[in-house]
CSV table of C-alpha atoms and ligand atoms in Angstrom, one decimal:
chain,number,residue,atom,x,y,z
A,5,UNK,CA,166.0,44.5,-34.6
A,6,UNK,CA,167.4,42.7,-37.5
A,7,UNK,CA,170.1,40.2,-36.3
A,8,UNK,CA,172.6,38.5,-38.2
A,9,UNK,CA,172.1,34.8,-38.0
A,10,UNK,CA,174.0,31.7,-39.1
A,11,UNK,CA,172.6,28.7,-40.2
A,12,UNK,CA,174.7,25.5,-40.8
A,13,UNK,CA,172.6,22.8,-42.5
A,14,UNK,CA,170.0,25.9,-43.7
A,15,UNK,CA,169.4,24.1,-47.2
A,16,UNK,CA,167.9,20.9,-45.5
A,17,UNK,CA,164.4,19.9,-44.2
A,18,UNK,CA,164.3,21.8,-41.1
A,19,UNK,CA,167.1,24.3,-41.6
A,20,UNK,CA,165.4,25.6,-44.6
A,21,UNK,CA,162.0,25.9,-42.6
A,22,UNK,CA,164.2,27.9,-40.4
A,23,UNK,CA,165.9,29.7,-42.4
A,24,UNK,CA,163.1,30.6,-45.0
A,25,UNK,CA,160.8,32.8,-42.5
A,26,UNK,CA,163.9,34.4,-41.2
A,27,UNK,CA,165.2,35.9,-44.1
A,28,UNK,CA,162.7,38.9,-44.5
A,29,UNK,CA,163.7,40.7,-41.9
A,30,UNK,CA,167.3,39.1,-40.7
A,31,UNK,CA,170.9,39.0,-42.0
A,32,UNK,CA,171.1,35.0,-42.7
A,33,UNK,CA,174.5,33.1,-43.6
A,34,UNK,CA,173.5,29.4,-44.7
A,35,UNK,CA,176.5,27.0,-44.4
A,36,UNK,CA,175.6,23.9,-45.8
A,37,UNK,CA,177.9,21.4,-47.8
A,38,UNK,CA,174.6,20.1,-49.5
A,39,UNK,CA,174.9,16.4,-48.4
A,40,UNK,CA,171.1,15.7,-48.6
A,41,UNK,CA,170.6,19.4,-48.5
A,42,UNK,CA,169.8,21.5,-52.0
A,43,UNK,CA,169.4,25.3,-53.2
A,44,UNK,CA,166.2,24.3,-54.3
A,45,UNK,CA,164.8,24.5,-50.4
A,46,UNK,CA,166.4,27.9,-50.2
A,47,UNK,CA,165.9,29.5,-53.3
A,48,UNK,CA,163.3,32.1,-51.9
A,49,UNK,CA,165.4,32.9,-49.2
A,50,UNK,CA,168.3,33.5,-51.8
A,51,UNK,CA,166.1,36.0,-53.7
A,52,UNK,CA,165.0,37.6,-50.3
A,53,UNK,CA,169.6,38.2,-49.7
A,54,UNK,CA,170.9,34.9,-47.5
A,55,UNK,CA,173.8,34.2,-48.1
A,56,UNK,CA,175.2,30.9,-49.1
A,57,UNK,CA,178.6,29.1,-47.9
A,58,UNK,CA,178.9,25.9,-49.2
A,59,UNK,CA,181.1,23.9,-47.1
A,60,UNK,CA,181.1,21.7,-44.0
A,61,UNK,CA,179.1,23.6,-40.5
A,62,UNK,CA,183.2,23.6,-39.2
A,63,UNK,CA,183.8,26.1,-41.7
A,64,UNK,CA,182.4,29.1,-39.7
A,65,UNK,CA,184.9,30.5,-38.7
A,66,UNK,CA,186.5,30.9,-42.3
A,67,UNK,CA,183.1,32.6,-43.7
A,68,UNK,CA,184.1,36.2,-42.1
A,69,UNK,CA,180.5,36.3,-40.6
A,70,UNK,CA,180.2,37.7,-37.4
A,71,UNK,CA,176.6,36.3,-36.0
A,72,UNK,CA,174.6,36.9,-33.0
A,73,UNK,CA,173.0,34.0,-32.9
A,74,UNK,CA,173.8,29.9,-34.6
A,75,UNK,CA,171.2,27.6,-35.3
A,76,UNK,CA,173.2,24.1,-35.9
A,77,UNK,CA,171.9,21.8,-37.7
A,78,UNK,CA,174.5,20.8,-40.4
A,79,UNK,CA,175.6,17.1,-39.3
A,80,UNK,CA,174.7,13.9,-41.6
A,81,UNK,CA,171.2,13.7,-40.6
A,82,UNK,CA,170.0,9.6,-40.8
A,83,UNK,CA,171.4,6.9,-38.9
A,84,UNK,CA,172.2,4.7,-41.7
A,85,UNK,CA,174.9,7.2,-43.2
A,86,UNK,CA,177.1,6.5,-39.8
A,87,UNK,CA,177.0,2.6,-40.3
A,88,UNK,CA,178.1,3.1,-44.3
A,89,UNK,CA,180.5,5.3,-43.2
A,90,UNK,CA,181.4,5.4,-39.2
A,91,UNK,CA,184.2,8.0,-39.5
A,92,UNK,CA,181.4,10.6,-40.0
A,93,UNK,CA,181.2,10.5,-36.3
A,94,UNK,CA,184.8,12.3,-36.4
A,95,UNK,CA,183.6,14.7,-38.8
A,96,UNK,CA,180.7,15.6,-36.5
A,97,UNK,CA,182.6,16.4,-33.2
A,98,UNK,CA,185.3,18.0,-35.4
A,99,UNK,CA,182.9,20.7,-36.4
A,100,UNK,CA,180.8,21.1,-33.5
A,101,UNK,CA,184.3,21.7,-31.8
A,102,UNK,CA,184.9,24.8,-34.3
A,103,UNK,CA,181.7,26.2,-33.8
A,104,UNK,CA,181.3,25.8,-29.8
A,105,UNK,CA,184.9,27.6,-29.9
A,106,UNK,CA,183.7,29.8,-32.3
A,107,UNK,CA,180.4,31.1,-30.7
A,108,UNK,CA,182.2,30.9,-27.1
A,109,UNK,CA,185.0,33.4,-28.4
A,110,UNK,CA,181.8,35.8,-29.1
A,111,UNK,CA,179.4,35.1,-26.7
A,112,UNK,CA,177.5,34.1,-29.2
A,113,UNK,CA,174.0,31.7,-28.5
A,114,UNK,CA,173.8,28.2,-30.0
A,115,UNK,CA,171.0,26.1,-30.8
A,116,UNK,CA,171.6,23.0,-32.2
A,117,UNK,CA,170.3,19.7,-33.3
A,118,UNK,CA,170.3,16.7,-31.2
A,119,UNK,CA,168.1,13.5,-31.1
A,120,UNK,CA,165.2,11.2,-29.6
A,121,UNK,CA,167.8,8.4,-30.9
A,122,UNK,CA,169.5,8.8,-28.0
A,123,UNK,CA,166.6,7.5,-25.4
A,124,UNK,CA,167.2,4.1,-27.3
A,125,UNK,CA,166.9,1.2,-24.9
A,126,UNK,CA,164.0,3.0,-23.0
A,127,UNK,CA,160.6,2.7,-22.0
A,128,UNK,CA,158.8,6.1,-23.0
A,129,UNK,CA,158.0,8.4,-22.2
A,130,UNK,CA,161.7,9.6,-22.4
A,131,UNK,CA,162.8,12.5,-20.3
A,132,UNK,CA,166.1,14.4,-20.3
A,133,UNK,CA,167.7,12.9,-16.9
A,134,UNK,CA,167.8,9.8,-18.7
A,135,UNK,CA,171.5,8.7,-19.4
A,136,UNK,CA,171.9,8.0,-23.2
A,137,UNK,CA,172.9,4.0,-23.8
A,138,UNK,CA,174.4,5.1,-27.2
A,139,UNK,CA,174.3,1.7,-29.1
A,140,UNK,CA,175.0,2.8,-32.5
A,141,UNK,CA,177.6,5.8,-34.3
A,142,UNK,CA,175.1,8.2,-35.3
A,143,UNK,CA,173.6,8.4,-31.9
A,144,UNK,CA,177.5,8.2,-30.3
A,145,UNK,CA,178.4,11.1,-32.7
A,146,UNK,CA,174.9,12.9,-31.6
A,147,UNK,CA,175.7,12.6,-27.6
A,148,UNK,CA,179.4,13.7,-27.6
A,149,UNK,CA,178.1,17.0,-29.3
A,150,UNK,CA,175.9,16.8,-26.0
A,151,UNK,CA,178.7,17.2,-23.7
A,152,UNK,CA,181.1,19.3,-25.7
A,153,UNK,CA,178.3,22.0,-25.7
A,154,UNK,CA,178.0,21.1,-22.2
A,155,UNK,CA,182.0,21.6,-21.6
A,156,UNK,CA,182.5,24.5,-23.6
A,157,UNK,CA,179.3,26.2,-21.5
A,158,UNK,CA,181.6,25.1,-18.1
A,159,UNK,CA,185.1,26.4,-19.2
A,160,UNK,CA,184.1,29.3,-21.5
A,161,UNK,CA,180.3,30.2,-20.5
A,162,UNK,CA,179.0,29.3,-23.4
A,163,UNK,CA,175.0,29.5,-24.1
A,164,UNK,CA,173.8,26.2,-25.9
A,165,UNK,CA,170.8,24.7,-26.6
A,166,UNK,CA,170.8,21.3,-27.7
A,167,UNK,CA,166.9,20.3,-28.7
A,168,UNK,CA,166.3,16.4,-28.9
A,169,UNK,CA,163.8,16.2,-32.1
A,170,UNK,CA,161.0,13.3,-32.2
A,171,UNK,CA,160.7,11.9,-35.7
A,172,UNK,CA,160.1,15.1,-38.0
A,173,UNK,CA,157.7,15.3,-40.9
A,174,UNK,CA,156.5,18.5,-43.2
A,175,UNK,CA,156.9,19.9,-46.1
A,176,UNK,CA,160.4,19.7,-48.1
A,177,UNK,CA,161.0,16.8,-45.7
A,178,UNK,CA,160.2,14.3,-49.0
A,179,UNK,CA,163.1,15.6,-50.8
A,180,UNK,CA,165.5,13.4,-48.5
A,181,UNK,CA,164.0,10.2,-50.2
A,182,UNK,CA,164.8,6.8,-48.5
A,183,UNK,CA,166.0,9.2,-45.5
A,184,UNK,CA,162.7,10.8,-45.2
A,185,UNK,CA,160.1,10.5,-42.1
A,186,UNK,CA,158.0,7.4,-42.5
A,187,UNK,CA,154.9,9.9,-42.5
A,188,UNK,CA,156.0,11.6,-45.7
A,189,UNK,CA,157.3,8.8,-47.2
A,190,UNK,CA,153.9,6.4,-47.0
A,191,UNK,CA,151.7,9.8,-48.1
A,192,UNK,CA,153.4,9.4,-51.2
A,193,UNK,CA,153.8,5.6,-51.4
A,194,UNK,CA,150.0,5.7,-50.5
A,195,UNK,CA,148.8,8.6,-53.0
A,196,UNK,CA,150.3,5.7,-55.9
A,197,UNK,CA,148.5,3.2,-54.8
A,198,UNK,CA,151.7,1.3,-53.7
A,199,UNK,CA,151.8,-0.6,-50.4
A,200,UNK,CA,154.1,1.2,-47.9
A,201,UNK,CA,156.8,-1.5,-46.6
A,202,UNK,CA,156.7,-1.9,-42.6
A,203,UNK,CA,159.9,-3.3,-40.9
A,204,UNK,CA,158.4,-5.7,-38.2
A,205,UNK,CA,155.0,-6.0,-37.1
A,206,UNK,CA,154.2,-2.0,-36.9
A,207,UNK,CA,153.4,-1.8,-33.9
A,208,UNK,CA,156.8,-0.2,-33.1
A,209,UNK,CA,155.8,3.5,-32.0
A,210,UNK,CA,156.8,6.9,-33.0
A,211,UNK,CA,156.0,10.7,-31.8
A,212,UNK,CA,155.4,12.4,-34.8
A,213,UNK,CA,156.3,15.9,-35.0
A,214,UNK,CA,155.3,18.5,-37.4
A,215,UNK,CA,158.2,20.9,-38.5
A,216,UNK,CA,156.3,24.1,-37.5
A,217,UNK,CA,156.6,23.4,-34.2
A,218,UNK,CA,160.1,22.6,-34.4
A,219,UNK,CA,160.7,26.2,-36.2
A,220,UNK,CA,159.1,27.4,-33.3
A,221,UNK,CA,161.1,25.4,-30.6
A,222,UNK,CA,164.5,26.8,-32.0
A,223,UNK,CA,163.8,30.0,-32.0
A,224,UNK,CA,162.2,30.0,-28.3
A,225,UNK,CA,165.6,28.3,-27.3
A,226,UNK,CA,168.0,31.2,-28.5
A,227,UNK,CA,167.4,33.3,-25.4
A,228,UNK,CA,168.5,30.3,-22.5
A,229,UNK,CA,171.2,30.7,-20.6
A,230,UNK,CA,174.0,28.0,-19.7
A,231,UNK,CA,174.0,24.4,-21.1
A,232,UNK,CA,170.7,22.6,-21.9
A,233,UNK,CA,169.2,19.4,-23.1
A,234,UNK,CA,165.5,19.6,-24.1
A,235,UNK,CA,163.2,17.5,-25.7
A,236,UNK,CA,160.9,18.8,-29.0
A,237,UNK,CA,157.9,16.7,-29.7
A,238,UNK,CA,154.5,16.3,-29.0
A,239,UNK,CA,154.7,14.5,-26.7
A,240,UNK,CA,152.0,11.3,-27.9
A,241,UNK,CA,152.8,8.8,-29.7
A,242,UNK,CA,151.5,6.1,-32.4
A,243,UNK,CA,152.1,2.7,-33.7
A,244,UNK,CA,153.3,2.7,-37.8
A,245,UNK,CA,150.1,0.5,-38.1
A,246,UNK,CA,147.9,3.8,-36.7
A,247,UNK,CA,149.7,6.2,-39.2
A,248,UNK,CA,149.3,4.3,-41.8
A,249,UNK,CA,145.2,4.0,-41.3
A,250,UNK,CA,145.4,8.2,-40.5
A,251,UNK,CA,146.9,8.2,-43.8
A,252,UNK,CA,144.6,5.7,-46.0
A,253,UNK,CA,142.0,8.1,-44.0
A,254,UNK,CA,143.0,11.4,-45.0
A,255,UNK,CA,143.6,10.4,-48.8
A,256,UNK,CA,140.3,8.3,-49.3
A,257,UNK,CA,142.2,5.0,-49.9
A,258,UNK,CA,142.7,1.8,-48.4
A,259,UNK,CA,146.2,0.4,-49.4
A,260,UNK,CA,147.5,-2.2,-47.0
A,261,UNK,CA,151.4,-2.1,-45.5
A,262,UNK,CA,153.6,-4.9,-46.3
A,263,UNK,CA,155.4,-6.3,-43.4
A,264,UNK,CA,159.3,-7.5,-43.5
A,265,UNK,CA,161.8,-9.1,-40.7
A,266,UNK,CA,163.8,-6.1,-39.4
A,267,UNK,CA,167.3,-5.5,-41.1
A,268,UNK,CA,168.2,-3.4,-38.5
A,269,UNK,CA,170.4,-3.6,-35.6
A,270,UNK,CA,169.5,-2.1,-32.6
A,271,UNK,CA,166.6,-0.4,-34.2
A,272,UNK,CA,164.7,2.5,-32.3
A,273,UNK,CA,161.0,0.9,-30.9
A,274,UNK,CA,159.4,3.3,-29.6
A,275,UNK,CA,159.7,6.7,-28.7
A,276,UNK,CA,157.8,9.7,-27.1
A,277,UNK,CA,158.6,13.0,-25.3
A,278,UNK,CA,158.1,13.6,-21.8
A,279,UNK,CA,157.3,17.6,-22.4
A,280,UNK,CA,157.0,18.5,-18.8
A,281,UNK,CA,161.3,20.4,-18.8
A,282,UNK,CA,160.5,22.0,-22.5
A,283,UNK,CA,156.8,23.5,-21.4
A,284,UNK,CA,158.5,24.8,-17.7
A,285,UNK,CA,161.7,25.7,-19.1
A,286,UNK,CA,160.7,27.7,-22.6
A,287,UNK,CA,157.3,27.7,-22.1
A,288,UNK,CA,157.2,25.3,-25.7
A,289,UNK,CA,154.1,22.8,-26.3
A,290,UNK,CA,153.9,21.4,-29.4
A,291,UNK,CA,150.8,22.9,-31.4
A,292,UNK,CA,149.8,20.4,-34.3
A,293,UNK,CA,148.4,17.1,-34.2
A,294,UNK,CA,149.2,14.2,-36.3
A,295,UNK,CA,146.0,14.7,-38.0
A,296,UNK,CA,146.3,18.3,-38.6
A,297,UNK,CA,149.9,17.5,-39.4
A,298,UNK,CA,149.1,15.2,-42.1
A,299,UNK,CA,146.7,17.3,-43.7
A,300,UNK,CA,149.0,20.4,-43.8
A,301,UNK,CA,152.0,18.3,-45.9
A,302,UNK,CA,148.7,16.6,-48.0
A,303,UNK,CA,148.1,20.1,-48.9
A,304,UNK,CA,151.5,21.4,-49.5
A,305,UNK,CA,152.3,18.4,-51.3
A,306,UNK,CA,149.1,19.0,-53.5
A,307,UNK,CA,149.7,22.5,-54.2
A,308,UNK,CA,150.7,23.3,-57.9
A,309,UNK,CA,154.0,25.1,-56.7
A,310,UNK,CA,155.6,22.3,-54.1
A,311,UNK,CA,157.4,20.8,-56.6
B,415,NAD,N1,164.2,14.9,-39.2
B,415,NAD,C1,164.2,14.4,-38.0
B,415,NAD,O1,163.2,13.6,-37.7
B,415,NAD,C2,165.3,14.6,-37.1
B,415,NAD,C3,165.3,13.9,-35.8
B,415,NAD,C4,166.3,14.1,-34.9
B,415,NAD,C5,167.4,14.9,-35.3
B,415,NAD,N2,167.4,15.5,-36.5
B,415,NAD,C6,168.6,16.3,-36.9
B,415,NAD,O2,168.2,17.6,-37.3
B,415,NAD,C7,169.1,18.1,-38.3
B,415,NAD,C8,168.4,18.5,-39.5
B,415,NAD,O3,167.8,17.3,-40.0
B,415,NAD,P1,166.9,17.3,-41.3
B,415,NAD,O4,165.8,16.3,-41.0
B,415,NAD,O5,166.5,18.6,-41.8
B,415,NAD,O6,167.8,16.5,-42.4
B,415,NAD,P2,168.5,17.1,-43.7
B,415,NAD,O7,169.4,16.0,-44.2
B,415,NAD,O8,167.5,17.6,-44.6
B,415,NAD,O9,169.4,18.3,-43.1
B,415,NAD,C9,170.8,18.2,-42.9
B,415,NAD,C10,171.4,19.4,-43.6
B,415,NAD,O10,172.8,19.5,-43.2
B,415,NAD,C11,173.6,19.4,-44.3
B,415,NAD,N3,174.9,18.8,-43.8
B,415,NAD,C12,175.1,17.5,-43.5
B,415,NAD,N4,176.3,17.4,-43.0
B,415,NAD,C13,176.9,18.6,-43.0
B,415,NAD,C14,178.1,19.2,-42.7
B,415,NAD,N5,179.1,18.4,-42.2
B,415,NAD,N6,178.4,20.5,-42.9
B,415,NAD,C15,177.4,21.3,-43.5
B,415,NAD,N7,176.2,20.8,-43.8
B,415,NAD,C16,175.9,19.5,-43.6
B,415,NAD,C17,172.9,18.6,-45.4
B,415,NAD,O11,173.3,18.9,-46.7
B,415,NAD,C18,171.4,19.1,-45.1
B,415,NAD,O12,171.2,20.3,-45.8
B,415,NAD,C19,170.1,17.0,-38.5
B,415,NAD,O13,171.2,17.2,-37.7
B,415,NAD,C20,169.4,15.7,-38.0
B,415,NAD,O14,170.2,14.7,-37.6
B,415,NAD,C21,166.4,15.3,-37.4
């Protein structure tokens, strides 16, 4: 049965990939205040009839839209925007607060964004029981959202899901630019010839994730009950240095990676799901390798109508 579905952040990277297969045959409200997001990644869905909001994800209650379901994705999205700027970290828990009180005053499911950032200062593989350290804002911001879901679940019975993404690559993903996955980023610094830049040595490891399967994750995760915490990658991971030859590989070239000192504080080294809660608790396993992963956003990035 059709449902009516909100989605804040629904013109980005993965909100769109959400969004864009739901539209056919679902009532879809985007609310996006098109930060990194643009119409451009929904413009099929806009011909199909979603409806557009363009404003900040606190807004929802303001939009007259009565949902069954919210996907919640609509928060400043890369690390680096938080340092610039750290009172984006008030903005953030001021609008998940609206829409926790929003979707508990209807009984209403949320899914939302969260992030592998927050297993910082851990050997992998990470697993949800461990505490978050939160060393930097974007991560703070990410884990307070954490436990407002998780208050609003114990005083009002709210049903969230907050899904802890590994390093996200696919198509439409290259359209955030310097705030793009490193995959999608090299393929294209690779496909000119140009040496992709490496902070550190490269071997700093990653658990590359192909957007698919995250599309596939949220909507597994809108029928929990209660509060919880679950991680959304593959759950194997690889060095920058290993990408990088996958890539030279799957494009017939052989560009070498530049290496520079680390700018960045308290940088993320390595990370990698532990899958065992996601596969027992939604029955989700990642399906796509970083192999077949790379070749699908080779081909979409190839096609004649990606861009
Ligand atoms: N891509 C990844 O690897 C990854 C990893 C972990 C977590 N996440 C989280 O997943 C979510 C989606 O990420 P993405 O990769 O698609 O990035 P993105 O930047 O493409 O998507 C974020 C979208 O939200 C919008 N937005 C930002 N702040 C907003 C606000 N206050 N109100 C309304 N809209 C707002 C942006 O315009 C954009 O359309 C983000 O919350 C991000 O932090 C992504």
């Amino acid at each position: 049965m059709a449902k009516k579905i909100i989605v804040t952040g629904g013109a980005g990277f993965i909100g769109s990939s959400i969004v864009n297969p739901l539209c056919a045959d679902n009532d879809v409200l985007i609310i996006d205040n098109l930060h990194t997001g643009s119409m451009e990644n929904v413009k099929e869905s806009m011909k199909l009839g979603a409806k557009f909001h363009r404003g900040e994800a606190g807004d929802i209650a303001v939009t007259h839209f009565d949902p069954d379901l919210v996907f919640h994705l609509g928060m400043f999205s890369s690390t680096p925007m938080y340092r610039e700027d750290n009172s984006l970290v008030t903005r953030v828990v001021g609008d998940a607060i609206n829409i926790f009180k929003f979707a508990s005053e209807r009984n209403t499911p949320v899914v939302f964004a969260s992030s592998s950032s927050l297993y910082n200062g851990y050997q992998p593989p990470h697993h949800e029981g461990l505490v978050p350290l939160a060393k930097d804002f974007y991560t703070e911001a990410r884990f307070a959202v954490e436990r407002l879901a998780n208050v609003y679940s114990e005083q009002h019975g709210l049903n969230a899901t907050a899904l802890r993404l590994f390093a996200v690559y696919g198509p439409r993903d290259e359209k955030k630019g310097k705030y793009a996955n490193l995959v999608t980023q090299f393929m294209k610094s690779i496909e000119n010839g140009e040496s992709p830049l490496v902070y550190g040595n490269g071997n700093q490891t990653r658990d590359f994730t192909y957007v698919d399967d995250v599309v596939r994750a949220f909507n597994m995760a809108t029928s929990l009950k209660g509060f919880n915490v679950l991680n959304v990658g593959r759950g194997e991971s690889f060095t920058i240095n290993e990408m990088i030859n996958k890539l030279n590989e799957h494009l017939g070239k052989d560009v070498e990676a530049k290496y520079m000192p680390n700018p960045i504080v308290n940088y993320v080294d390595h990370t990698e799901a532990d899958t065992t809660k996601a596969e027992k608790v939604l029955g989700f396993k990642a399906k796509y390798s970083l192999d077949e992963g790379i070749d699908k956003l080779w081909e979409y990035l190839t096609a004649p109508t990606s861009h």
